[in-house]
Short mmCIF file of C-alpha atoms in Angstrom, two decimals:
data_model
loop_
_atom_site.label_atom_id
_atom_site.label_comp_id
_atom_site.label_asym_id
_atom_site.label_seq_id
_atom_site.Cartn_x
_atom_site.Cartn_y
_atom_site.Cartn_z
CA MET A 13 26.10 -53.39 -92.19
CA GLY A 14 27.92 -51.38 -89.59
CA ILE A 15 26.36 -53.05 -86.60
CA LEU A 16 28.00 -56.38 -87.49
CA GLN A 17 31.46 -55.02 -87.47
CA TRP A 18 33.33 -56.79 -84.67
CA LYS A 19 33.97 -53.76 -82.43
CA ALA A 20 30.34 -52.64 -82.76
CA PHE A 21 29.09 -56.07 -81.98
CA ALA A 22 31.38 -56.15 -78.92
CA MET A 23 29.89 -52.90 -77.70
CA MET A 24 26.37 -54.33 -78.17
CA ILE A 25 27.31 -57.33 -76.03
CA ILE A 26 28.73 -54.99 -73.35
CA GLY A 27 25.58 -53.06 -73.42
CA ILE A 28 23.38 -56.12 -73.00
CA VAL A 29 25.53 -57.25 -69.96
CA ILE A 30 25.41 -53.83 -68.51
CA SER A 31 21.49 -53.71 -69.03
CA SER A 32 20.99 -57.19 -67.65
CA THR A 33 22.74 -56.24 -64.40
CA LEU A 34 22.21 -52.74 -63.66
CA VAL A 35 18.68 -52.30 -65.10
CA ALA A 36 17.42 -55.35 -63.19
CA MET A 37 18.11 -53.41 -59.90
CA PRO A 38 14.96 -51.77 -58.84
CA GLY A 39 14.82 -48.03 -59.53
CA VAL A 40 18.04 -47.76 -61.49
CA GLY A 41 16.63 -48.21 -65.01
CA SER A 42 17.95 -47.73 -68.51
CA LYS A 43 18.07 -44.05 -68.25
CA THR A 44 20.60 -44.18 -65.41
CA ALA A 45 22.70 -46.74 -67.28
CA ILE A 46 22.60 -44.76 -70.56
CA ALA A 47 23.54 -41.55 -68.72
CA LEU A 48 26.59 -43.32 -67.34
CA LEU A 49 27.52 -44.60 -70.75
CA LEU A 50 26.82 -41.52 -72.84
CA PRO A 51 30.23 -39.82 -72.37
CA PHE A 52 31.83 -42.89 -74.20
CA ALA A 53 29.93 -41.75 -77.30
CA PHE A 54 32.43 -38.93 -77.59
CA VAL A 55 35.42 -41.44 -77.97
CA LEU A 56 33.84 -44.32 -79.98
CA GLU A 57 33.19 -44.60 -83.62
CA LYS A 58 29.61 -44.03 -84.92
CA TYR A 59 28.36 -47.61 -85.06
CA GLU A 60 30.14 -48.63 -81.86
CA ALA A 61 28.48 -45.75 -79.90
CA ILE A 62 25.04 -46.50 -81.33
CA ALA A 63 25.51 -50.19 -80.46
CA LEU A 64 26.44 -49.51 -76.81
CA ILE A 65 23.83 -46.86 -76.13
CA VAL A 66 20.78 -48.39 -78.04
CA SER A 67 21.50 -51.99 -76.72
CA VAL A 68 21.18 -50.89 -73.20
CA TRP A 69 17.78 -49.34 -73.73
CA ALA A 70 16.51 -52.02 -76.18
CA VAL A 71 16.78 -54.92 -73.81
CA SER A 72 16.14 -53.28 -70.47
CA ASN A 73 12.59 -54.52 -70.15
CA THR A 74 13.76 -58.09 -70.44
CA ALA A 75 15.98 -57.84 -67.29
CA ASN A 76 13.23 -55.97 -65.50
CA SER A 77 11.00 -59.12 -65.35
CA ILE A 78 13.58 -60.91 -63.12
CA THR A 79 12.94 -59.26 -59.88
CA ALA A 80 9.27 -58.66 -60.68
CA ILE A 81 8.57 -62.33 -61.00
CA LEU A 82 10.92 -63.62 -58.28
CA PHE A 83 10.36 -61.12 -55.46
CA SER A 84 7.36 -58.86 -56.53
CA VAL A 85 9.78 -55.96 -56.85
CA PRO A 86 9.51 -54.17 -60.18
CA GLY A 87 12.76 -53.64 -61.94
CA GLY A 88 11.32 -50.61 -63.73
CA GLY A 89 8.19 -49.12 -65.22
CA GLY A 90 7.74 -51.81 -67.81
CA SER A 91 7.64 -54.79 -65.26
CA GLN A 92 4.83 -53.45 -62.93
CA ALA A 93 2.15 -55.64 -64.55
CA THR A 94 4.44 -58.65 -64.67
CA ILE A 95 3.99 -58.80 -60.96
CA MET A 96 0.31 -59.62 -61.31
CA ASP A 97 0.85 -63.13 -62.47
CA GLY A 98 4.55 -63.61 -62.50
CA TYR A 99 4.93 -63.42 -58.70
CA PRO A 100 1.99 -65.84 -57.99
CA MET A 101 3.69 -68.30 -60.39
CA ALA A 102 6.75 -68.03 -58.31
CA LYS A 103 4.85 -68.63 -55.20
CA ASN A 104 3.37 -71.69 -56.81
CA GLY A 105 6.73 -73.12 -57.62
CA GLU A 106 6.61 -72.10 -61.25
CA ALA A 107 9.28 -69.50 -61.30
CA ALA A 108 11.31 -71.25 -64.04
CA ARG A 109 8.17 -71.42 -66.23
CA ALA A 110 7.38 -67.79 -65.68
CA LEU A 111 10.97 -66.65 -66.38
CA GLY A 112 11.08 -68.91 -69.55
CA ALA A 113 7.84 -67.53 -70.98
CA ALA A 114 8.75 -63.87 -70.06
CA PHE A 115 12.27 -64.06 -71.79
CA THR A 116 10.74 -65.82 -74.85
CA ALA A 117 7.86 -63.44 -75.22
CA SER A 118 10.44 -60.50 -74.69
CA ALA A 119 12.53 -61.80 -77.69
CA ILE A 120 9.51 -62.19 -79.84
CA GLY A 121 8.10 -58.84 -79.02
CA GLY A 122 11.50 -57.26 -79.61
CA VAL A 123 11.64 -58.71 -83.11
CA LEU A 124 8.15 -57.74 -83.98
CA GLY A 125 8.69 -54.21 -82.63
CA ALA A 126 11.75 -53.91 -84.93
CA LEU A 127 9.85 -55.22 -87.89
CA ALA A 128 7.04 -52.78 -87.03
CA LEU A 129 9.70 -49.91 -87.30
CA LEU A 130 10.87 -51.26 -90.56
CA ALA A 131 7.35 -51.36 -92.03
CA ALA A 132 6.48 -47.98 -90.65
CA ILE A 133 9.40 -46.08 -92.36
CA PRO A 134 7.36 -45.33 -95.68
CA VAL A 135 4.02 -44.67 -93.82
CA VAL A 136 4.96 -43.12 -90.49
CA ARG A 137 4.35 -39.61 -91.17
CA PRO A 138 0.50 -39.70 -91.89
CA LEU A 139 0.20 -42.40 -89.15
CA VAL A 140 1.37 -40.01 -86.49
CA LEU A 141 -0.03 -36.84 -87.87
CA LEU A 142 -3.40 -38.37 -87.96
CA LEU A 143 -3.94 -38.16 -84.20
CA GLY A 144 -4.05 -34.91 -82.20
CA PRO A 145 -4.29 -34.11 -78.46
CA PRO A 146 -8.05 -35.02 -78.37
CA GLU A 147 -7.36 -38.54 -79.88
CA PHE A 148 -4.41 -38.95 -77.44
CA PHE A 149 -6.73 -38.03 -74.45
CA MET A 150 -9.23 -40.63 -75.46
CA LEU A 151 -6.55 -43.19 -75.83
CA VAL A 152 -5.41 -42.57 -72.30
CA MET A 153 -9.09 -42.84 -71.29
CA MET A 154 -9.00 -46.34 -72.63
CA GLY A 155 -6.38 -47.02 -70.08
CA VAL A 156 -8.86 -45.93 -67.37
CA VAL A 157 -11.03 -48.82 -68.61
CA MET A 158 -8.37 -51.22 -67.46
CA VAL A 159 -9.11 -50.05 -63.91
CA GLY A 160 -12.35 -51.94 -63.88
CA ALA A 161 -10.85 -54.86 -65.60
CA LEU A 162 -8.00 -55.09 -63.18
CA ALA A 163 -10.43 -55.13 -60.15
CA GLY A 164 -11.75 -58.57 -60.76
CA LYS A 165 -15.16 -59.25 -59.22
CA THR A 166 -15.04 -55.90 -57.29
CA PRO A 167 -15.12 -53.23 -60.06
CA LEU A 168 -16.38 -50.49 -57.39
CA LYS A 169 -13.28 -51.06 -55.32
CA GLY A 170 -11.03 -50.86 -58.45
CA ILE A 171 -12.73 -47.59 -59.52
CA ALA A 172 -12.41 -46.05 -55.98
CA ILE A 173 -8.75 -46.98 -55.86
CA GLY A 174 -8.24 -45.71 -59.30
CA VAL A 175 -9.63 -42.37 -58.32
CA LEU A 176 -7.28 -42.32 -55.38
CA GLY A 177 -4.50 -42.81 -57.84
CA PHE A 178 -5.69 -39.86 -59.97
CA ALA A 179 -5.86 -37.70 -56.88
CA ILE A 180 -2.28 -38.59 -55.93
CA SER A 181 -1.13 -37.82 -59.52
CA LEU A 182 -2.49 -34.13 -58.97
CA ILE A 183 0.14 -33.55 -56.26
CA GLY A 184 2.74 -31.13 -57.37
CA ILE A 185 3.06 -28.10 -59.77
CA GLN A 186 0.36 -27.92 -62.37
CA SER A 187 2.31 -27.93 -65.66
CA GLN A 188 0.05 -25.53 -67.52
CA THR A 189 -0.62 -22.84 -64.86
CA ALA A 190 2.53 -23.51 -62.69
CA THR A 191 0.11 -23.55 -59.66
CA PRO A 192 1.21 -25.80 -56.62
CA ARG A 193 -1.47 -28.23 -55.70
CA TYR A 194 -1.67 -30.22 -52.52
CA THR A 195 2.07 -29.77 -51.65
CA LEU A 196 1.65 -28.38 -48.02
CA ASP A 197 4.48 -26.05 -48.87
CA ILE A 198 6.83 -29.12 -48.79
CA LEU A 199 9.59 -28.59 -51.45
CA TYR A 200 9.79 -32.32 -52.26
CA LEU A 201 6.08 -32.55 -53.22
CA PHE A 202 6.53 -29.75 -55.85
CA ASP A 203 7.74 -32.39 -58.21
CA GLY A 204 4.86 -34.81 -57.31
CA ILE A 205 5.10 -38.30 -55.86
CA GLY A 206 8.01 -40.31 -57.48
CA LEU A 207 6.49 -43.44 -59.51
CA VAL A 208 9.45 -45.73 -58.74
CA PRO A 209 9.36 -45.41 -54.89
CA LEU A 210 5.54 -45.59 -55.07
CA THR A 211 5.54 -48.72 -56.99
CA ILE A 212 8.15 -50.39 -54.96
CA GLY A 213 6.23 -49.44 -51.79
CA LEU A 214 2.91 -50.59 -53.10
CA PHE A 215 3.99 -54.05 -54.42
CA ALA A 216 7.31 -55.02 -52.84
CA VAL A 217 7.16 -53.95 -49.23
CA PRO A 218 3.75 -55.72 -48.44
CA GLU A 219 5.19 -58.95 -49.92
CA LEU A 220 8.24 -58.54 -47.81
CA ILE A 221 6.27 -58.01 -44.68
CA SER A 222 4.07 -61.08 -45.46
CA LEU A 223 7.16 -63.15 -46.27
CA ALA A 224 8.82 -62.25 -43.02
CA ALA A 225 5.60 -62.85 -40.98
CA ARG A 226 5.02 -66.25 -42.75
CA GLY A 227 8.52 -67.34 -42.09
CA LYS A 228 8.52 -69.53 -45.22
CA THR A 229 10.21 -69.31 -48.67
CA ILE A 230 8.54 -67.61 -51.57
CA SER A 231 7.66 -70.80 -53.28
CA ASN A 232 5.00 -72.68 -51.42
CA VAL A 233 5.87 -75.96 -53.16
CA ASN A 234 8.87 -77.89 -54.41
CA LEU A 235 10.33 -76.31 -57.51
CA GLY A 236 10.55 -79.78 -59.26
CA ASP A 237 12.40 -80.07 -62.52
CA LEU A 238 13.58 -76.63 -63.38
CA SER A 239 14.64 -77.42 -66.87
CA ALA A 240 11.08 -78.88 -67.56
CA GLY A 241 9.69 -75.60 -66.20
CA ARG A 242 11.84 -73.43 -68.26
CA MET A 243 10.96 -75.54 -71.44
CA GLN A 244 7.33 -75.28 -70.56
CA GLY A 245 7.46 -71.45 -70.41
CA ILE A 246 9.23 -71.35 -73.82
CA LYS A 247 6.45 -73.62 -75.17
CA ASP A 248 3.75 -71.33 -73.58
CA ALA A 249 5.05 -68.44 -75.49
CA PHE A 250 4.75 -70.16 -78.78
CA ILE A 251 1.36 -71.91 -77.78
CA ASN A 252 -0.03 -68.45 -77.19
CA TRP A 253 1.46 -66.95 -80.24
CA TRP A 254 -1.47 -64.90 -81.28
CA LEU A 255 -1.75 -63.25 -77.95
CA VAL A 256 2.04 -62.49 -78.26
CA VAL A 257 1.44 -60.85 -81.67
CA ARG A 258 -1.49 -58.86 -80.39
CA CYS A 259 0.14 -57.60 -77.31
CA SER A 260 3.28 -56.62 -79.29
CA MET A 261 1.13 -54.50 -81.62
CA VAL A 262 -0.35 -52.85 -78.50
CA GLY A 263 3.22 -52.21 -77.37
CA VAL A 264 4.15 -50.75 -80.67
CA TRP A 265 1.08 -48.41 -80.80
CA VAL A 266 1.83 -47.17 -77.25
CA GLY A 267 5.48 -46.63 -78.13
CA ILE A 268 4.46 -44.49 -81.14
CA ILE A 269 2.52 -42.08 -78.94
CA PRO A 270 5.16 -39.73 -77.26
CA GLY A 271 4.89 -39.59 -73.49
CA LEU A 272 3.16 -42.82 -72.72
CA GLY A 273 5.99 -45.42 -72.41
CA SER A 274 6.56 -48.72 -70.61
CA SER A 275 4.60 -47.97 -67.57
CA VAL A 276 1.46 -47.60 -69.71
CA ALA A 277 2.21 -50.23 -72.37
CA ASP A 278 2.44 -53.11 -69.78
CA TRP A 279 -0.99 -52.24 -68.19
CA PHE A 280 -2.61 -51.79 -71.65
CA ALA A 281 -1.40 -55.15 -72.81
CA TYR A 282 -2.39 -56.78 -69.43
CA GLY A 283 -5.85 -55.27 -69.72
CA HIS A 284 -6.28 -56.35 -73.32
CA ALA A 285 -5.21 -59.96 -72.35
CA LEU A 286 -7.57 -59.91 -69.40
CA GLN A 287 -10.44 -58.90 -71.70
CA THR A 288 -9.83 -61.19 -74.61
CA CYS A 289 -8.23 -64.47 -73.22
CA LYS A 290 -10.65 -67.30 -72.44
CA GLY A 291 -11.27 -67.78 -68.70
CA ALA A 292 -9.00 -64.96 -67.83
CA SER A 293 -11.29 -63.33 -65.26
CA LYS A 294 -11.06 -66.52 -62.99
CA THR A 295 -7.22 -67.11 -63.55
CA PHE A 296 -5.53 -63.82 -64.08
CA GLY A 297 -3.82 -62.48 -60.85
CA LYS A 298 -3.42 -66.08 -59.58
CA GLY A 299 -0.58 -67.30 -61.70
CA ASP A 300 -1.70 -67.36 -65.24
CA VAL A 301 1.20 -67.51 -67.69
CA ARG A 302 -0.64 -65.64 -70.29
CA GLY A 303 -0.58 -62.59 -68.01
CA VAL A 304 3.23 -62.72 -68.07
CA ILE A 305 3.56 -63.42 -71.75
CA ALA A 306 1.22 -60.40 -72.64
CA VAL A 307 3.16 -57.88 -70.53
CA ASP A 308 6.59 -58.84 -71.72
CA ALA A 309 5.76 -59.05 -75.37
CA ALA A 310 4.32 -55.54 -75.22
CA THR A 311 7.12 -53.81 -73.28
CA ASN A 312 9.68 -55.04 -75.48
CA ALA A 313 7.85 -54.42 -78.73
CA LYS A 314 7.22 -50.82 -77.49
CA GLU A 315 10.78 -50.07 -78.16
CA GLY A 316 10.52 -50.39 -81.84
CA GLY A 317 7.28 -48.29 -81.74
CA ALA A 318 8.93 -45.69 -79.65
CA LEU A 319 11.78 -45.17 -82.09
CA ILE A 320 9.34 -44.35 -85.04
CA PRO A 321 8.63 -40.58 -83.87
CA THR A 322 12.17 -40.30 -82.51
CA LEU A 323 13.83 -41.29 -85.84
CA ALA A 324 11.31 -39.91 -88.15
CA PHE A 325 10.49 -36.53 -86.57
CA GLY A 326 13.12 -36.07 -83.98
CA ILE A 327 10.47 -36.24 -81.17
CA PRO A 328 11.80 -38.31 -78.30
CA GLY A 329 8.86 -40.01 -76.43
CA SER A 330 10.64 -40.15 -73.02
CA SER A 331 13.58 -38.77 -71.18
CA THR A 332 15.46 -42.01 -71.88
CA LEU A 333 14.95 -41.61 -75.73
CA ALA A 334 16.00 -37.96 -75.29
CA LEU A 335 19.43 -39.33 -73.98
CA ILE A 336 19.60 -41.62 -76.98
CA PHE A 337 18.64 -38.68 -79.13
CA GLY A 338 21.62 -36.78 -77.76
CA GLY A 339 23.89 -39.72 -78.30
CA LEU A 340 22.93 -39.84 -81.87
CA LEU A 341 23.70 -36.06 -82.37
CA VAL A 342 27.09 -36.66 -80.67
CA VAL A 343 28.21 -39.20 -83.34
CA GLY A 344 26.78 -36.98 -86.18
CA VAL A 345 23.43 -38.64 -86.83
CA THR A 346 20.46 -36.36 -87.06
CA PRO A 347 16.94 -37.83 -86.43
CA GLY A 348 14.41 -36.64 -88.94
CA LYS A 349 14.61 -36.39 -92.78
CA GLU A 350 18.26 -37.30 -92.97
CA ILE A 351 18.11 -40.54 -91.00
CA LEU A 352 15.25 -41.60 -93.45
CA THR A 353 17.20 -40.49 -96.56
CA THR A 354 20.98 -39.92 -96.66
CA GLN A 355 21.62 -41.99 -93.50
CA LEU A 356 19.11 -44.71 -94.00
CA ASP A 357 21.97 -47.17 -93.23
CA VAL A 358 21.86 -46.03 -89.62
CA THR A 359 18.15 -46.82 -89.47
CA PHE A 360 18.52 -50.38 -90.75
CA SER A 361 21.58 -50.83 -88.35
CA ILE A 362 19.28 -49.74 -85.47
CA ILE A 363 16.56 -52.12 -86.50
CA TRP A 364 19.04 -55.05 -86.80
CA LEU A 365 20.42 -54.03 -83.23
CA LEU A 366 16.88 -54.36 -81.84
CA ILE A 367 16.40 -57.73 -83.35
CA ILE A 368 19.82 -59.22 -82.54
CA SER A 369 20.09 -57.74 -78.97
CA SER A 370 16.56 -58.91 -78.14
CA ILE A 371 17.48 -62.47 -79.10
CA ILE A 372 20.70 -62.55 -77.48
CA THR A 373 19.49 -61.21 -74.13
CA SER A 374 16.75 -63.68 -73.96
CA VAL A 375 18.94 -66.64 -74.76
CA LEU A 376 21.40 -65.48 -71.97
CA CYS A 377 18.61 -64.92 -69.53
CA LEU A 378 17.24 -68.42 -70.46
CA MET A 379 20.60 -69.85 -69.65
CA PHE A 380 20.40 -68.68 -66.01
CA THR A 381 16.79 -69.41 -65.52
CA LYS A 382 17.38 -72.33 -63.10
CA GLN A 383 19.73 -70.42 -60.98
CA LEU A 384 17.27 -67.50 -60.85
CA ALA A 385 14.38 -69.67 -59.94
CA MET A 386 16.24 -71.19 -56.99
CA ALA A 387 16.06 -67.77 -55.33
CA THR A 388 12.57 -68.37 -54.48
CA MET A 389 13.76 -71.30 -52.11
CA LEU A 390 15.90 -68.90 -49.96
CA ARG A 391 14.97 -68.52 -46.37
CA PRO A 392 13.20 -65.26 -45.46
CA SER A 393 16.04 -64.42 -42.98
CA VAL A 394 18.44 -64.25 -45.94
CA LEU A 395 16.16 -63.01 -48.60
CA VAL A 396 14.15 -60.23 -46.95
CA PRO A 397 17.14 -58.05 -45.87
CA VAL A 398 18.63 -58.34 -49.35
CA VAL A 399 15.61 -57.46 -51.26
CA LEU A 400 14.64 -54.78 -48.82
CA ALA A 401 18.09 -53.20 -49.26
CA MET A 402 17.46 -53.28 -53.04
CA ALA A 403 14.11 -51.69 -52.69
CA VAL A 404 15.61 -48.88 -50.49
CA LEU A 405 18.47 -48.39 -52.96
CA GLY A 406 16.06 -48.48 -55.90
CA SER A 407 13.80 -45.82 -54.31
CA PHE A 408 16.80 -43.68 -53.34
CA ALA A 409 18.39 -44.04 -56.85
CA HIS A 410 15.12 -42.45 -58.44
CA SER A 411 16.23 -38.97 -57.70
CA ASN A 412 18.91 -39.29 -54.91
CA ARG A 413 16.56 -38.12 -52.25
CA LEU A 414 15.94 -39.65 -48.90
CA GLU A 415 12.35 -38.39 -49.15
CA ASP A 416 11.79 -41.15 -51.76
CA VAL A 417 12.65 -43.79 -49.32
CA LEU A 418 10.03 -42.25 -46.93
CA VAL A 419 7.43 -42.48 -49.91
CA MET A 420 8.33 -45.98 -50.35
CA ALA A 421 7.71 -46.76 -46.75
CA ILE A 422 4.24 -44.76 -46.67
CA PHE A 423 3.07 -46.61 -49.63
CA GLY A 424 4.42 -49.92 -48.33
CA VAL A 425 2.04 -49.50 -45.30
CA LEU A 426 -0.74 -48.37 -47.50
CA GLY A 427 -0.12 -51.36 -49.79
CA TYR A 428 -0.06 -53.93 -46.87
CA PHE A 429 -3.38 -52.72 -45.51
CA LEU A 430 -4.89 -52.69 -49.00
CA ARG A 431 -3.69 -56.32 -49.34
CA LEU A 432 -5.17 -57.29 -46.01
CA GLY A 433 -8.50 -55.76 -46.86
CA GLY A 434 -8.73 -57.44 -50.25
CA TRP A 435 -8.44 -54.04 -52.11
CA PRO A 436 -6.74 -54.24 -55.57
CA ARG A 437 -3.53 -52.13 -55.89
CA PRO A 438 -2.90 -52.01 -59.54
CA PRO A 439 -5.70 -49.53 -60.31
CA LEU A 440 -3.98 -47.03 -57.78
CA LEU A 441 -0.79 -47.22 -59.77
CA LEU A 442 -2.62 -46.97 -63.06
CA GLY A 443 -4.28 -43.76 -61.80
CA VAL A 444 -1.01 -42.19 -60.91
CA VAL A 445 0.55 -43.08 -64.28
CA LEU A 446 -2.37 -41.99 -66.48
CA GLY A 447 -3.43 -38.94 -64.46
CA PRO A 448 -0.83 -36.47 -65.72
CA LEU A 449 -1.22 -37.69 -69.32
CA ALA A 450 -4.96 -37.42 -69.28
CA GLU A 451 -4.75 -33.85 -67.72
CA ARG A 452 -2.17 -32.64 -70.19
CA PHE A 453 -3.93 -33.92 -73.27
CA MET A 454 -7.28 -32.64 -72.01
CA TRP A 455 -5.93 -29.19 -71.30
CA THR A 456 -4.31 -29.00 -74.72
CA SER A 457 -7.45 -30.25 -76.46
CA TYR A 458 -9.60 -27.58 -74.79
CA GLN A 459 -7.20 -24.71 -75.53
CA ILE A 460 -7.22 -25.61 -79.29
CA TYR A 461 -10.94 -26.80 -79.72
CA GLY A 462 -12.91 -25.89 -76.77
CA TYR A 463 -15.52 -28.50 -75.74
CA GLY A 464 -15.79 -29.21 -79.42
CA PHE A 465 -12.97 -31.58 -79.17
CA LEU A 466 -15.38 -34.17 -77.84
CA LEU A 467 -17.08 -34.23 -81.26
CA ARG A 468 -14.12 -34.89 -83.50
CA PRO A 469 -14.40 -38.15 -85.59
CA GLY A 470 -11.37 -39.70 -84.05
CA VAL A 471 -12.57 -39.08 -80.53
CA LEU A 472 -16.05 -40.61 -81.34
CA ILE A 473 -14.34 -43.69 -83.00
CA ILE A 474 -12.18 -44.26 -79.94
CA ALA A 475 -15.16 -43.61 -77.60
CA ALA A 476 -17.11 -46.33 -79.53
CA ILE A 477 -14.25 -48.79 -79.03
CA LEU A 478 -14.18 -47.72 -75.34
CA VAL A 479 -17.94 -48.66 -75.00
CA VAL A 480 -17.31 -52.03 -76.77
CA SER A 481 -14.32 -52.78 -74.37
CA LEU A 482 -16.64 -52.00 -71.39
CA GLY A 483 -19.69 -53.67 -72.71
CA TYR A 484 -18.17 -57.00 -74.24
CA PRO A 485 -16.86 -58.38 -70.93
CA MET A 486 -20.15 -57.50 -69.21
CA TRP A 487 -21.99 -59.33 -72.00
CA GLN A 488 -19.72 -62.25 -71.70
CA LYS A 489 -20.31 -62.39 -67.92
CA ARG A 490 -24.04 -62.24 -68.40
CA GLN A 491 -24.02 -64.91 -71.02
CA ALA A 492 -21.88 -67.27 -68.72
CA GLU A 493 -24.36 -66.69 -65.83
CA ARG A 494 -27.30 -67.47 -68.11
CA ALA A 495 -25.54 -70.76 -69.21
CA GLN A 496 -25.00 -71.76 -65.55
CA GLN A 497 -28.52 -71.02 -64.69
CA ALA A 498 -29.77 -73.07 -67.71
CA GLU A 499 -27.42 -75.96 -66.50
CA LYS A 500 -28.85 -75.83 -62.99
CA ALA A 501 -32.45 -75.75 -64.31
CA ALA A 502 -31.76 -78.69 -66.58
CA GLY A 503 -30.12 -80.54 -63.63
CA GLY A 504 -33.13 -79.74 -61.42
CA GLU A 505 -35.54 -81.15 -63.93
CA SER A 506 -33.64 -84.42 -64.48
#
């Protein structure tokens, strides 16, 4: 197997180290790292180049969780939902446990994603061709269901903020008609609002303001035995093994659909966990380790799913995968029929690369969990300037524009006031992420089928699942209320 040749293995380790350092910086992301390394593909042997480029991408979501958990700064698109429970855990003195759970779930998710890729090779064509734009539109609408789920006890607030997110996603050039919308004739807005600076501003800046105003460390309590916390996090991932498996499959499915990616996979998985885990409505968002496990399992498993259309049909699901696609072409590997027939050895090498790199990265990160967790005890006078500098750098690195830093500041102020007023912030981000996808799939569906696309069997099936997803939590809540009323009545009679 080519990937186990010592030079290729060494390139994989180099890729892992680069990914775990560069990608952990907010806004840099695997795309930037791969773009910097792609020229080396011209001078390396085939398996060496594949090991270097693919390993950077394959483990990027593991490193993304570090800043998300410790500082509420998303390292990338796949770590946005990690903040929801990871950062509250850090504030509760459980940073080591959160990191241990995240790294372990990432490893398991990465392995399951690779195995899904292996299993999908003989059946991938009918699986992908089964769905068209109408079905993709309905799948995106399932993501909208998460808006209500993420709003906790105030679904109307969640829906209102989600609609605001959809409105923000409309800013820019309409892709089908090339019509400028809400740009105010500002050139920067023609490309829309950048997701990275918006996310950093919405989540990181309010926490930095709060941290500076409070004048205390991130962790509100003593960290205690960090080794025990790390071990408990590892145990948590195995105790909740069924949640890890389910969310990994969510990640794989999202990965298969071109154009969705990590920034959708994490919210889909978080919403799934919120709707299916016992007692989640009361504990999620306050430091529930299951929220961390669900997200990290899904975002790492997504990579295996994303490679299915890329390798099988030559359809990169994202700009990052397009870079990997280009790297494969450089070394003489053509995704499509050849990679599943005459170059099947390359496919199996990539599968093993996903498995080995996921495990190695998680082990390396677990080794430094204690040191990372200690960052939550740093004084705000030291921590705030450093993290703020990282946030500014990450926002600027998004597209090398100063306007992105201004966007970060604007949404930082908005996020701070939303936080003060008790308004949920995740639905806004989810609306921004899903808005363009929903619009594109709806437009394409209408052009092909007219309004008849709403009556297609696949659409009706997904719509039924959507209704159940909405109705089941409401039914559970009503049952719990009835049980409480019955208990009170029984207590009054006695």
